[in-house]
Coordinates of C-alpha atoms in Angstrom, one line a residue:
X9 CA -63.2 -85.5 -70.7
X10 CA -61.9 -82.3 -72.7
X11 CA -59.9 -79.4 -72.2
X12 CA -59.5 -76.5 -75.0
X13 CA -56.6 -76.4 -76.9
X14 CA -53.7 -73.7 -76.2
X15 CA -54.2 -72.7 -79.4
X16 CA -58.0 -71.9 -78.8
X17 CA -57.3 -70.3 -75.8
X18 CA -55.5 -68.0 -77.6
X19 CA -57.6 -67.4 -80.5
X20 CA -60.4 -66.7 -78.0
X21 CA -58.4 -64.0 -75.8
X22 CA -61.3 -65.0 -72.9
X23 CA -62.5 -63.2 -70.1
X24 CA -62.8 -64.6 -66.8
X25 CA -65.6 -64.0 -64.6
X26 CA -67.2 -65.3 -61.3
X27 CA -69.5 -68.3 -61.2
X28 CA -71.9 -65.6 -60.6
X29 CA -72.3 -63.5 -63.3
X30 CA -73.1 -64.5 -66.9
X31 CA -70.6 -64.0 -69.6
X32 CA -71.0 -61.1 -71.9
X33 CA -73.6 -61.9 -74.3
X34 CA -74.8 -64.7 -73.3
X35 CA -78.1 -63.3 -71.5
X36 CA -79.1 -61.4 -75.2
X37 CA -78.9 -65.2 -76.8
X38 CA -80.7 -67.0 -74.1
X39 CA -83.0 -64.2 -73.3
X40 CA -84.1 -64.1 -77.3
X41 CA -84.4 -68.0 -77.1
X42 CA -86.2 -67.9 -74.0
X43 CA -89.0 -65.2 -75.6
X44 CA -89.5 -67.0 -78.8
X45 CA -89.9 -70.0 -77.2
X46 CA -92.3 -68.5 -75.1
X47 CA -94.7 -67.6 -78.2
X48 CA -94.3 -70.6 -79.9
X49 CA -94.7 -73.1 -77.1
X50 CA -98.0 -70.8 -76.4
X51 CA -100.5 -71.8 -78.9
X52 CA -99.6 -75.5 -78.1
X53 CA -102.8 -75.8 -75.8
X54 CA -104.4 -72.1 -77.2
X55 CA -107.5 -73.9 -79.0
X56 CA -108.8 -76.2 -76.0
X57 CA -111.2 -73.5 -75.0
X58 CA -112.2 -72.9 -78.7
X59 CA -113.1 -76.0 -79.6
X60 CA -116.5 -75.7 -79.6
X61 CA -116.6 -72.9 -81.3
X62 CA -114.4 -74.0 -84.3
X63 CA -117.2 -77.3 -84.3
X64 CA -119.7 -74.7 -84.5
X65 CA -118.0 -72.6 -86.9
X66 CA -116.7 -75.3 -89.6
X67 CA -119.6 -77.9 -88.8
X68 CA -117.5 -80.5 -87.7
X69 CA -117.6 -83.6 -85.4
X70 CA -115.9 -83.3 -82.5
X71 CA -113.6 -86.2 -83.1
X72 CA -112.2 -84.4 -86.5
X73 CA -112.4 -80.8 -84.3
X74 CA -109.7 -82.4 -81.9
X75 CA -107.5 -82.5 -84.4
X76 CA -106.3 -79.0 -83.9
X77 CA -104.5 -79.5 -81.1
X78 CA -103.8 -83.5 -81.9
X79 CA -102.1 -82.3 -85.3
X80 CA -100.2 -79.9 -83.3
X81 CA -99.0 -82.2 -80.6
X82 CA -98.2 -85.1 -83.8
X83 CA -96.1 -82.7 -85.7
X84 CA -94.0 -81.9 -82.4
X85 CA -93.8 -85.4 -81.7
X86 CA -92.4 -86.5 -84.9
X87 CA -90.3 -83.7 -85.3
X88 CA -88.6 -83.2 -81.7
X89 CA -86.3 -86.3 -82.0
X90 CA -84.8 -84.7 -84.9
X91 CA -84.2 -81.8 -83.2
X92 CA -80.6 -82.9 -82.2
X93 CA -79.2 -83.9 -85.5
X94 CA -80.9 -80.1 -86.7
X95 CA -78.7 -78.2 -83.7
X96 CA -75.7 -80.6 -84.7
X97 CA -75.8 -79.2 -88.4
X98 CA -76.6 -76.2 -88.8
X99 CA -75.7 -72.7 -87.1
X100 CA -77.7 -71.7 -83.8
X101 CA -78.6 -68.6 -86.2
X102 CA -80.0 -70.4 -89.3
X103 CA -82.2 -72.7 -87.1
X104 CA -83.4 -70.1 -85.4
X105 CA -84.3 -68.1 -87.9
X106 CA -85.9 -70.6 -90.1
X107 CA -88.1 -72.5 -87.2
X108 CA -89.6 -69.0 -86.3
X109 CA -90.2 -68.3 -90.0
X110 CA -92.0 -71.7 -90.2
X111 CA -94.0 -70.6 -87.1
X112 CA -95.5 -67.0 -88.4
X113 CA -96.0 -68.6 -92.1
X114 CA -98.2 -71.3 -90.2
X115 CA -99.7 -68.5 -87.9
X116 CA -100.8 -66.6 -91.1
X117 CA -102.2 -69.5 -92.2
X118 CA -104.3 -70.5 -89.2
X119 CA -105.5 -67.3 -88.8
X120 CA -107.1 -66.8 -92.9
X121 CA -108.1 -70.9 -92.7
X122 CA -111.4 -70.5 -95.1
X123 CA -111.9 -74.2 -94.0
X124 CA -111.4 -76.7 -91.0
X125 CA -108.7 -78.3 -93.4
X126 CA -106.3 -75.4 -94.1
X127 CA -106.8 -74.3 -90.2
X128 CA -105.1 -77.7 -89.6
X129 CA -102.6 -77.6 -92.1
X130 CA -101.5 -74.4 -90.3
X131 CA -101.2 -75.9 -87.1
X132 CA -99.1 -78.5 -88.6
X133 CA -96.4 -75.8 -90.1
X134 CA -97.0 -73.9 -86.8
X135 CA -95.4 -77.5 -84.7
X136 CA -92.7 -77.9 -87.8
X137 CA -91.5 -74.3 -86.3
X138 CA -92.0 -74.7 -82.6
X139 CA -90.3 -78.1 -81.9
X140 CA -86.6 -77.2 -82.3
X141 CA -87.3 -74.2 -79.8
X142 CA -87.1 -76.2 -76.7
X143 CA -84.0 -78.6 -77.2
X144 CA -82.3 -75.8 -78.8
X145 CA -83.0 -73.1 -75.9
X146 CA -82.2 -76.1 -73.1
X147 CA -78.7 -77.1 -75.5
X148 CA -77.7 -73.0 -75.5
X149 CA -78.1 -72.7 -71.8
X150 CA -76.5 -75.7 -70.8
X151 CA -73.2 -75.0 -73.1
X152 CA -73.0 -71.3 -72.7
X153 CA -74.0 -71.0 -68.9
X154 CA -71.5 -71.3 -65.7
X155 CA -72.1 -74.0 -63.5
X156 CA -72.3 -71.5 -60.6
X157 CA -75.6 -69.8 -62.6
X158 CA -76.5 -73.1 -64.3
X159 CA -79.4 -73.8 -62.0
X160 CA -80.4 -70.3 -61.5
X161 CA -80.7 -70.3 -65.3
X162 CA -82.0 -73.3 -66.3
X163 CA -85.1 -72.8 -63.7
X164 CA -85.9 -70.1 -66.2
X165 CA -85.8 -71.8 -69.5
X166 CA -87.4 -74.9 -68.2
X167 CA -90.4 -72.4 -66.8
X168 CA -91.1 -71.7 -70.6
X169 CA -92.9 -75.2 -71.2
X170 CA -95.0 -75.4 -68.2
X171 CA -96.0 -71.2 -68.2
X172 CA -96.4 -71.0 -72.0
X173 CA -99.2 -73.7 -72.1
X174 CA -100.6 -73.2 -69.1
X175 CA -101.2 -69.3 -70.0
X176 CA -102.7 -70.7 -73.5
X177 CA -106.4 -71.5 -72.3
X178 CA -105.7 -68.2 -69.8
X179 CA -105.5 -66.3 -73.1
X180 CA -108.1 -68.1 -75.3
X181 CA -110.4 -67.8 -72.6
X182 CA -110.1 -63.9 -72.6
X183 CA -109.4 -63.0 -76.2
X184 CA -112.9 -65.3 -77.0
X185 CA -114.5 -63.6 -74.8
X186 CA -114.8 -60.5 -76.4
X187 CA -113.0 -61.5 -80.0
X188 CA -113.3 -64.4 -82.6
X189 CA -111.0 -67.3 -82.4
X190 CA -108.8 -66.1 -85.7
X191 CA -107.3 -63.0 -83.1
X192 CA -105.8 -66.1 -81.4
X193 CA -103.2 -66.1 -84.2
X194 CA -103.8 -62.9 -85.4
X195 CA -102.0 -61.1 -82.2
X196 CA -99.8 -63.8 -82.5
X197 CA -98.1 -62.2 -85.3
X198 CA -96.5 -59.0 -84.5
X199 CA -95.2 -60.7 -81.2
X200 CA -93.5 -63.5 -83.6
X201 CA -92.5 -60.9 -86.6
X202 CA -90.7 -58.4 -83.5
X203 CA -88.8 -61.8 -82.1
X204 CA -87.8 -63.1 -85.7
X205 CA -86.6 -59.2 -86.4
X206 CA -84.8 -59.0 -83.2
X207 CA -83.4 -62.2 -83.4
X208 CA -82.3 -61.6 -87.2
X209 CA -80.5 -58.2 -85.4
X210 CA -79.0 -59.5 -82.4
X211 CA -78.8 -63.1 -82.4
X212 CA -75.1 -64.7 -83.7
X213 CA -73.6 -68.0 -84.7
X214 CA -72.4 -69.5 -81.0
X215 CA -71.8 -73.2 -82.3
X216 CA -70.1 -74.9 -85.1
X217 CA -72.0 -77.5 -87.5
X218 CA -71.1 -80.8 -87.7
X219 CA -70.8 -82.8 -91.2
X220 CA -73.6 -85.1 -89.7
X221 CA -75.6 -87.0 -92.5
X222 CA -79.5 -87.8 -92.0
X223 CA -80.6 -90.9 -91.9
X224 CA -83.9 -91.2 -93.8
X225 CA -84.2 -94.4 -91.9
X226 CA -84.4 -92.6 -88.3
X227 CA -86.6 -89.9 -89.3
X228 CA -89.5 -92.4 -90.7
X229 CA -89.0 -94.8 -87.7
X230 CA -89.6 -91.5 -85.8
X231 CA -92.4 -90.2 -87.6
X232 CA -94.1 -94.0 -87.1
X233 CA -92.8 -94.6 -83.4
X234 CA -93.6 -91.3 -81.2
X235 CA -96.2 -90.5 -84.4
X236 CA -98.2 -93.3 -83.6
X237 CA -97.8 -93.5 -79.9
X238 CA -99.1 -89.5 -79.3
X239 CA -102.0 -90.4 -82.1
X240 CA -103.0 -93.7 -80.6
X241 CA -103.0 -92.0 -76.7
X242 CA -105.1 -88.7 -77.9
X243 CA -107.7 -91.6 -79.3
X244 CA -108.3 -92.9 -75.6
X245 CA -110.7 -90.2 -74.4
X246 CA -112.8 -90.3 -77.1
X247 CA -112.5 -94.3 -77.5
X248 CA -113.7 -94.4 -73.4
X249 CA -116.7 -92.6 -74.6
X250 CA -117.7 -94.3 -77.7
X251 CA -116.6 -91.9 -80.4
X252 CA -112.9 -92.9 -81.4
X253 CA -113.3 -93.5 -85.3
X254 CA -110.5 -96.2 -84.4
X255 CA -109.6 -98.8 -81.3
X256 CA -106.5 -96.7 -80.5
X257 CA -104.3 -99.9 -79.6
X258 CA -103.6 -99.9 -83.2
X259 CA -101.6 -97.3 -83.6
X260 CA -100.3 -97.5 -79.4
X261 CA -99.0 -100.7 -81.1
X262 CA -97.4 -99.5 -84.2
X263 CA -95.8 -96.9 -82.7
X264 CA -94.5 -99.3 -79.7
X265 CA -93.1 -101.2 -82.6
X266 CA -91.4 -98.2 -84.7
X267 CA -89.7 -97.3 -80.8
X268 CA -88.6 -100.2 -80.8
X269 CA -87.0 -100.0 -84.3
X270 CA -86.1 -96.7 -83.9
X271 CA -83.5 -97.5 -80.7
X272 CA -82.0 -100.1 -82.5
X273 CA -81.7 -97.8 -85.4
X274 CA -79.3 -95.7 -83.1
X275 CA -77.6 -98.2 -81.5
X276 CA -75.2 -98.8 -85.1
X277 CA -75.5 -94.7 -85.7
X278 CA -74.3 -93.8 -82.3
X279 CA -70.9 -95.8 -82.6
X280 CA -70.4 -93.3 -85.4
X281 CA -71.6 -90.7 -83.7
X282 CA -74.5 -90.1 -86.6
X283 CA -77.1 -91.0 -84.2
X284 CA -80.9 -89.2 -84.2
X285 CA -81.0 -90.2 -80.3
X286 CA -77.9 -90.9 -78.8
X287 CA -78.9 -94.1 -76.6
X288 CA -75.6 -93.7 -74.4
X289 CA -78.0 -90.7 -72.6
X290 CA -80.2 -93.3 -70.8
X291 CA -77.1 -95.5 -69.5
X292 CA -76.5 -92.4 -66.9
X293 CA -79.0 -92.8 -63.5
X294 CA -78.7 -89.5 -62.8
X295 CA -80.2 -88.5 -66.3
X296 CA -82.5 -91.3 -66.4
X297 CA -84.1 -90.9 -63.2
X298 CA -84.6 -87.6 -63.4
X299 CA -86.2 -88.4 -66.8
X300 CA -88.7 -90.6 -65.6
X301 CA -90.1 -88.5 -62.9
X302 CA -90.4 -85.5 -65.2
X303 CA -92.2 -87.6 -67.1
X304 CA -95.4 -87.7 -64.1
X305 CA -94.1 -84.5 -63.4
X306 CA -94.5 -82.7 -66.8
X307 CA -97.5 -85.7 -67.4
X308 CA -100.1 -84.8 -64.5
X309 CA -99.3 -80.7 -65.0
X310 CA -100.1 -80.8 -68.7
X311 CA -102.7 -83.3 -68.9
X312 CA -104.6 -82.0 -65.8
X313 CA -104.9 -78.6 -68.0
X314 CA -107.5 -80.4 -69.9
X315 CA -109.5 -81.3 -66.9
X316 CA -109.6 -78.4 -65.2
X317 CA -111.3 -76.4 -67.6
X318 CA -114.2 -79.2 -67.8
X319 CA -114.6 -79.1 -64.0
X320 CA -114.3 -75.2 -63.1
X321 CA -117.2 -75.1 -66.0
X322 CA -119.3 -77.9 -64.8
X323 CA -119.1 -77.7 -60.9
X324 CA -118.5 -74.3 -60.2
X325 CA -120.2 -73.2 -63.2
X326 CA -117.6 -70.3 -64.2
X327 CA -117.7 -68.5 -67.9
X328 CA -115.0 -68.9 -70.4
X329 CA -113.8 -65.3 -69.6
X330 CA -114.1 -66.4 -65.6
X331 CA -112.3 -69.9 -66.6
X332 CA -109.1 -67.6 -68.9
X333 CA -108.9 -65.6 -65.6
X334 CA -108.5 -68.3 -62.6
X335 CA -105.8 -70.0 -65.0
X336 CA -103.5 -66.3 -65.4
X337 CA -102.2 -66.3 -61.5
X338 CA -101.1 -70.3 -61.7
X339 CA -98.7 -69.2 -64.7
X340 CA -97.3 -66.2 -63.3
X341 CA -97.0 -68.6 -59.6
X342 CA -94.6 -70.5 -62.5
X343 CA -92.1 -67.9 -63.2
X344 CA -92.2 -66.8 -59.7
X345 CA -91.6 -70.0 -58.3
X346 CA -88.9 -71.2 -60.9
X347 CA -86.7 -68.4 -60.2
X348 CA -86.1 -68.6 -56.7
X349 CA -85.8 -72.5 -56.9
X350 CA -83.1 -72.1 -59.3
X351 CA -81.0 -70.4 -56.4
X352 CA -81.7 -72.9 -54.2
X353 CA -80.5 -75.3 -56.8
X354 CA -77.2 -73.7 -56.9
X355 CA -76.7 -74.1 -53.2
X356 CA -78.2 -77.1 -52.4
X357 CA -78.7 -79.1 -55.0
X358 CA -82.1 -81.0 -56.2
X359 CA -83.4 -83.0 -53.1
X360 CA -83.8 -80.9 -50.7
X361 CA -86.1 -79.0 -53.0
X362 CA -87.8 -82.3 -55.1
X363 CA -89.2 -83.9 -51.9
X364 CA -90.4 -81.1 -49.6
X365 CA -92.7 -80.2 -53.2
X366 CA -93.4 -83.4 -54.3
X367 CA -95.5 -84.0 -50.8
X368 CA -97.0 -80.3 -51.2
X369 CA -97.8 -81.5 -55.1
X370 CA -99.4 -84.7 -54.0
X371 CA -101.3 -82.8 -50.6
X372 CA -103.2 -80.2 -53.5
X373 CA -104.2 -83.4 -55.5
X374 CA -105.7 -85.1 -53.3
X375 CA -107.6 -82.0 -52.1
X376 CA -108.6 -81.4 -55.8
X377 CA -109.9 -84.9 -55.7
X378 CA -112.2 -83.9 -53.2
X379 CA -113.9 -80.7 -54.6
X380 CA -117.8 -80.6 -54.9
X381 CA -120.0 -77.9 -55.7
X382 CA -119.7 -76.1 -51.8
X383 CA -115.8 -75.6 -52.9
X384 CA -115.7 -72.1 -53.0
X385 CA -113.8 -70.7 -56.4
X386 CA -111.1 -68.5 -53.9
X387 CA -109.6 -72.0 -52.5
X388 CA -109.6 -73.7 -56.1
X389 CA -107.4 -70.7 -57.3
X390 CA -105.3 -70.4 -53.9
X391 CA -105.3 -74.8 -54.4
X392 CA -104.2 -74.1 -58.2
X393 CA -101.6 -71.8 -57.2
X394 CA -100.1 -73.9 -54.5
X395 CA -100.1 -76.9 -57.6
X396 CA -98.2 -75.3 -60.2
X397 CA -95.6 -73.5 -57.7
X398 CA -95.2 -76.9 -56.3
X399 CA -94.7 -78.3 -59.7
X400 CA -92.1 -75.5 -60.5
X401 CA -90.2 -76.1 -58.0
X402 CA -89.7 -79.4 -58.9
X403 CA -89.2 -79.1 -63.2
X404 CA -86.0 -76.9 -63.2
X405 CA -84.0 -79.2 -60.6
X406 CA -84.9 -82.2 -62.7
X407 CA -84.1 -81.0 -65.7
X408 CA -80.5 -79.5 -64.5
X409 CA -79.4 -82.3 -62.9
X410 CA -80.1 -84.2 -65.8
X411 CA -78.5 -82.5 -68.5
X412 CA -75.8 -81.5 -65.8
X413 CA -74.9 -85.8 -65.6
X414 CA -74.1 -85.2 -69.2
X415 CA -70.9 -84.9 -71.6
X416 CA -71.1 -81.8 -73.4
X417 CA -71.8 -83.7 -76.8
X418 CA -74.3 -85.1 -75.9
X419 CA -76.5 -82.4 -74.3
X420 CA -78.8 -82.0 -78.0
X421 CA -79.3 -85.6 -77.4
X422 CA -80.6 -84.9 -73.5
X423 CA -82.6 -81.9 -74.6
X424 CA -84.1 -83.5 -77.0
X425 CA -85.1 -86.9 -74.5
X426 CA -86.8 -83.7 -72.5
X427 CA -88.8 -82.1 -75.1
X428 CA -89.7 -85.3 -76.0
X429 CA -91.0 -87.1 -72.9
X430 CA -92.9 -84.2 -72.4
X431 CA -95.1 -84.1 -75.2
X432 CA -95.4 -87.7 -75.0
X433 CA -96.4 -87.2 -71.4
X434 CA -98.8 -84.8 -72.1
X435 CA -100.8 -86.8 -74.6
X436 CA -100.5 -90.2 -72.7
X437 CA -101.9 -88.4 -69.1
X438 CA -104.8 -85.9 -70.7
X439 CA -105.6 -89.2 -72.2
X440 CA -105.8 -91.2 -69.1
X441 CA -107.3 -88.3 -67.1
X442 CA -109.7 -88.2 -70.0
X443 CA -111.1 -91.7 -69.6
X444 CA -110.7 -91.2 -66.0
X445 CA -113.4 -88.4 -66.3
X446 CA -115.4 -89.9 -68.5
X447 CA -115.9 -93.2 -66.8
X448 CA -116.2 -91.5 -63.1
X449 CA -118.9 -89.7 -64.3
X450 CA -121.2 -92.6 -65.3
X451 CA -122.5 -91.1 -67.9
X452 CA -122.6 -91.9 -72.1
X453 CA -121.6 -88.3 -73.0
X454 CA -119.1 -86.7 -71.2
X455 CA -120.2 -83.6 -72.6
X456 CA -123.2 -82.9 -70.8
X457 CA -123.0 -83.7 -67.0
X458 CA -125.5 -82.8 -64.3
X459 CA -123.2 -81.2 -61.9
X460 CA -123.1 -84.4 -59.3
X461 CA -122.2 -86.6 -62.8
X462 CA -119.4 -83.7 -62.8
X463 CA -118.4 -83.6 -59.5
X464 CA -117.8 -88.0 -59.5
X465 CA -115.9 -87.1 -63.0
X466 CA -113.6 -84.8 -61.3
X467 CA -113.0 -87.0 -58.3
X468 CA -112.0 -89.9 -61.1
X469 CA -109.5 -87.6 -62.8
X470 CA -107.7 -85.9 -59.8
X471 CA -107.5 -89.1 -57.6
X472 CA -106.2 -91.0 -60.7
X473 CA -103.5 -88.3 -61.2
X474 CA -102.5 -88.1 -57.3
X475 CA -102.0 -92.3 -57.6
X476 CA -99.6 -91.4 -60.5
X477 CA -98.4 -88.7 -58.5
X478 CA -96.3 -90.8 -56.0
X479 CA -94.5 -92.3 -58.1
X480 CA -92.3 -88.6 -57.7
X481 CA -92.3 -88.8 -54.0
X482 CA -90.8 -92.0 -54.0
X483 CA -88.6 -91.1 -57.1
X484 CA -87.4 -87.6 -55.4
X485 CA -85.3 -89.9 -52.8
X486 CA -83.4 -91.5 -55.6
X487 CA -82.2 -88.3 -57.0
X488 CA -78.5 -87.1 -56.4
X489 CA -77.9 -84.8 -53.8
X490 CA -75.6 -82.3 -55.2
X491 CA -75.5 -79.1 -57.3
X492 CA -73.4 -79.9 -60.6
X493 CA -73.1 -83.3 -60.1
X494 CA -69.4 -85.4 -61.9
X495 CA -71.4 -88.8 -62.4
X496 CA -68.9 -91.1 -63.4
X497 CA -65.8 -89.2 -64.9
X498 CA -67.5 -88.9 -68.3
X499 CA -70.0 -85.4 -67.2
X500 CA -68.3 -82.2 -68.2
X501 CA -69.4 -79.0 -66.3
X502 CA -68.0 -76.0 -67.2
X503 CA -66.6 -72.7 -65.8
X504 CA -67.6 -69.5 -65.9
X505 CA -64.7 -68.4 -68.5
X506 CA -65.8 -67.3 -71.8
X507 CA -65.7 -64.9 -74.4
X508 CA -67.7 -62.0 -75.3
X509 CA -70.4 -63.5 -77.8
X510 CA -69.5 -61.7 -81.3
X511 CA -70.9 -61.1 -84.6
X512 CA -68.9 -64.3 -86.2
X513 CA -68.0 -67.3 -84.6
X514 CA -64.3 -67.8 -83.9
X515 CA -64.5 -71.8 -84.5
X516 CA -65.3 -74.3 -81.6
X517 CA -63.5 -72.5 -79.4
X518 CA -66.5 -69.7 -78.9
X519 CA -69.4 -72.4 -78.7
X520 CA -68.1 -73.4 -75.0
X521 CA -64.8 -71.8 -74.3
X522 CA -63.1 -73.6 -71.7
X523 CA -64.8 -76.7 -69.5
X524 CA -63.1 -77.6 -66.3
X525 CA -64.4 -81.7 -66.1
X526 CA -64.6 -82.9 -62.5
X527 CA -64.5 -86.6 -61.6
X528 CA -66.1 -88.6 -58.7
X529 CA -68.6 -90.4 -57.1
X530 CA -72.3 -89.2 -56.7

């Protein structure tokens, strides 16, 4: 528990304001966070639609054309953890700007690939860039954000991952339609460029680096631990199907065993306080059972966006365009959703919205587990809708109440378990739903389905995910009840008094101004 100096409190000459209104500056840092993240976090799932026609284009297998997105979705998985000693280093500004930089210079890349090769290589600079985003917009927030707004705020941020990639296959589907798949990157670019010029303008220094070392030691049991896990998950589908050019236990096991490495890495490091992954995080129930039910949460939402596609196209028999079209509304359902469940966060805290969604979340599944070829296209979209506004509803409170159980140090670490989960959750359930598609359809080839082969496929996938599903119902009742919750004296929420965000950073005192800690019982 903390308390700024006198001394700070005078060098910072603060402001006080209401719980209610944001601190001067604040919204320009989180609101230029919040749009890059936006871009980059879009072309995560971009290329699903266009995989066949990059096979077609480059003459590839579809095994090697996967790679696209399983490069991607490696890179962020190797480089996420490291994402907290990167915001403990080095100014908010400098990571910033470099991690977009990263992001266009892979962009440029994809979008000029001569060959299959280089397009991969620039999907791999595109993650280096992208996977900082999220821990570092979810750290800013929580340390520069009132508890009174926290929730309100934090419903936004959080909205980013699930609209960003669930718009990706929305745009695909239309730019293809009429465009070839290098405009995918190409009107990337001036979007990214206008962000990284803005941010260069506007954006300033709101944190002070730490002298932390890296250990070489972390970042290579990193690399071989969530590396090998998302690698070894993306092989299931194609393993299930016959076409895995490896049994993808071997690499699930190798990266079990660098996890496993990796957490006793940081137990030593964290005593210093040099750790990659601060291990103290998941000692907390109120951050670690949040945790796990984002990860079904985040898990069913982002791996169910790889079977939708396949049964809107072989049941209901819709066009790429048609297909880039029915996702658009589900996405904007996201940011509608998150917004308004942030203020009821605020008042109520996260159970009384968790369970009355969970039970809508799990009533659409099962109903999606149901669909056959007299499903009408008007109730899928209405049935997607009610899914991801259900599913909205539920990722901001998680995510606060988390991060809210935490000490301010170690919110980087809890950002960073987030980002992390969720990419891991994405590969491991579009993976299961996957094989769950491909063995309910009875067929070899999962490719080419008559449409009752398609219509068993989809029953598979979506009752497989509503199974998984209750494990958030039961979860939701497990979760604490209040706002801002003081877990066990060692959770520092803050007040709403702050300084106006300048051009230079007056030392510590201007990264979070003044805390007020509360103690009690949950």
């Amino acid at each position: 528990m903390t308390t700024p100096s006198a001394s700070d409190v005078a060098a910072a000459t603060p402001t006080t304001h209401s719980g209610d209104r944001l601190p001067p500056g604040v919204a320009l840092v989180i609101g230029v966070l919040m749009a890059s993240t936006f871009i980059v976090f879009l072309n995560e799932m971009l290329l699903g639609v266009a995989l066949p026609t990059l096979i077609a284009d480059f003459g590839v297998s579809p095994s090697t054309g996967q790679w696209v997105t399983t490069g991607f979705l490696l890179t962020m998985a190797v480089l996420i953890p490291a994402s907290s000693f990167v915001m403990r280093r080095f100014h908010l500004r400098t990571i910033f700007l470099v991690a977009l930089s990263l992001f266009i210079l892979g962009t440029t890349l994809a979008a000029i690939a001569p060959t299959f090769g280089v397009l991969v290589a620039g999907r791999v600079i595109q993650a280096s860039g992208t996977a900082v985003f999220l821990p570092l917009l979810m750290t800013t927030t929580m340390q520069l954000v009132p508890v009174g707004r926290r929730g309100r705020m934090m419903a936004i941020t959080t909205a980013v991952p699930a609209i960003a990639p669930a718009l990706g296959p929305a745009l695909s589907g239309v730019v293809l339609s009429v465009l070839s798949w290098r405009w995918l990157f190409i009107l990337m670019l001036p979007i990214a460029l206008v962000a990284l010029a803005l941010g260069a303008w506007k954006l300033r220094n709101t944190t002070t680096p730490e002298p932390v070392a890296l250990d070489v030691p972390s970042l290579l049991l990193s690399a071989i631990g969530f590396g090998g896990l998302v690698y070894g998950l993306s092989l299931i589908g194609e393993a299930s199907s016959g076409h895995s050019p490896i049994s993808p236990y071997l690499p699930i096991v190798v990266g079990l065993v660098g996890l496993v490495a990796f957490v006793l890495r940081q137990i030593p490091l964290q005593r210093r306080d040099s750790a990659f992954l601060d291990m103290r995080i998941f000692l907390r129930k109120s951050f670690t059972m949040p945790l796990l039910i984002m990860v079904v949460v985040a898990g069913n939402g982002i791996g169910l966006l790889i079977v939708i596609p396949l049964v809107l196209t072989n049941v209901t028999g819709l066009s790429t365009l048609q297909l880039g079209l029915f996702l658009i509304p589900g996405g904007a359902a996201i940011s509608i959703v998150a917004a308004l469940s942030g203020r009821v966060y605020d008042r109520v805290g996260p159970r009384p919205l968790l369970i009355p969604a969970a039970i809508v979340w799990l009533a659409v599944l099962w109903f999606l587990s149901r669909v056959d070829e007299s499903t009408s296209v008007l109730t899928l979209v209405v049935a997607w809708l009610v899914f991801t506004s259900a599913q909205a509803a539920m990722w901001a409170p998680l995510t606060t109440s988390a991060m809210g159980a935490l000490k301010t140090e170690l919110y980087s670490h809890g950002a960073s378990a987030f980002a992390t989960v969720q990419q891991l959750a994405g590969a491991a359930f579009g993976a299961v739903f996957i094989s769950a598609y491909t063995i309910g359809s009875g067929a070899r080839d999962a490719g080419v389905l008559s449409t009752a082969q398609a219509e068993s496929a989809g029953h598979a996938a979506f009752l497989t995910a509503w199974v998984i599903g209750l494990i958030v119902l039961v979860g939701a009742f497990f979760v604490g009840r209040r706002p801002s919750p003081a877990t066990d004296g060692t959770a520092a929420d803050q007040t709403a008094t702050t300084e106006p965000l300048s051009n230079e950073t007056a030392g510590g005192a201007s990264a979070i101004d003044h805390e007020v800690c509360e103690t009690g019982a949950r």
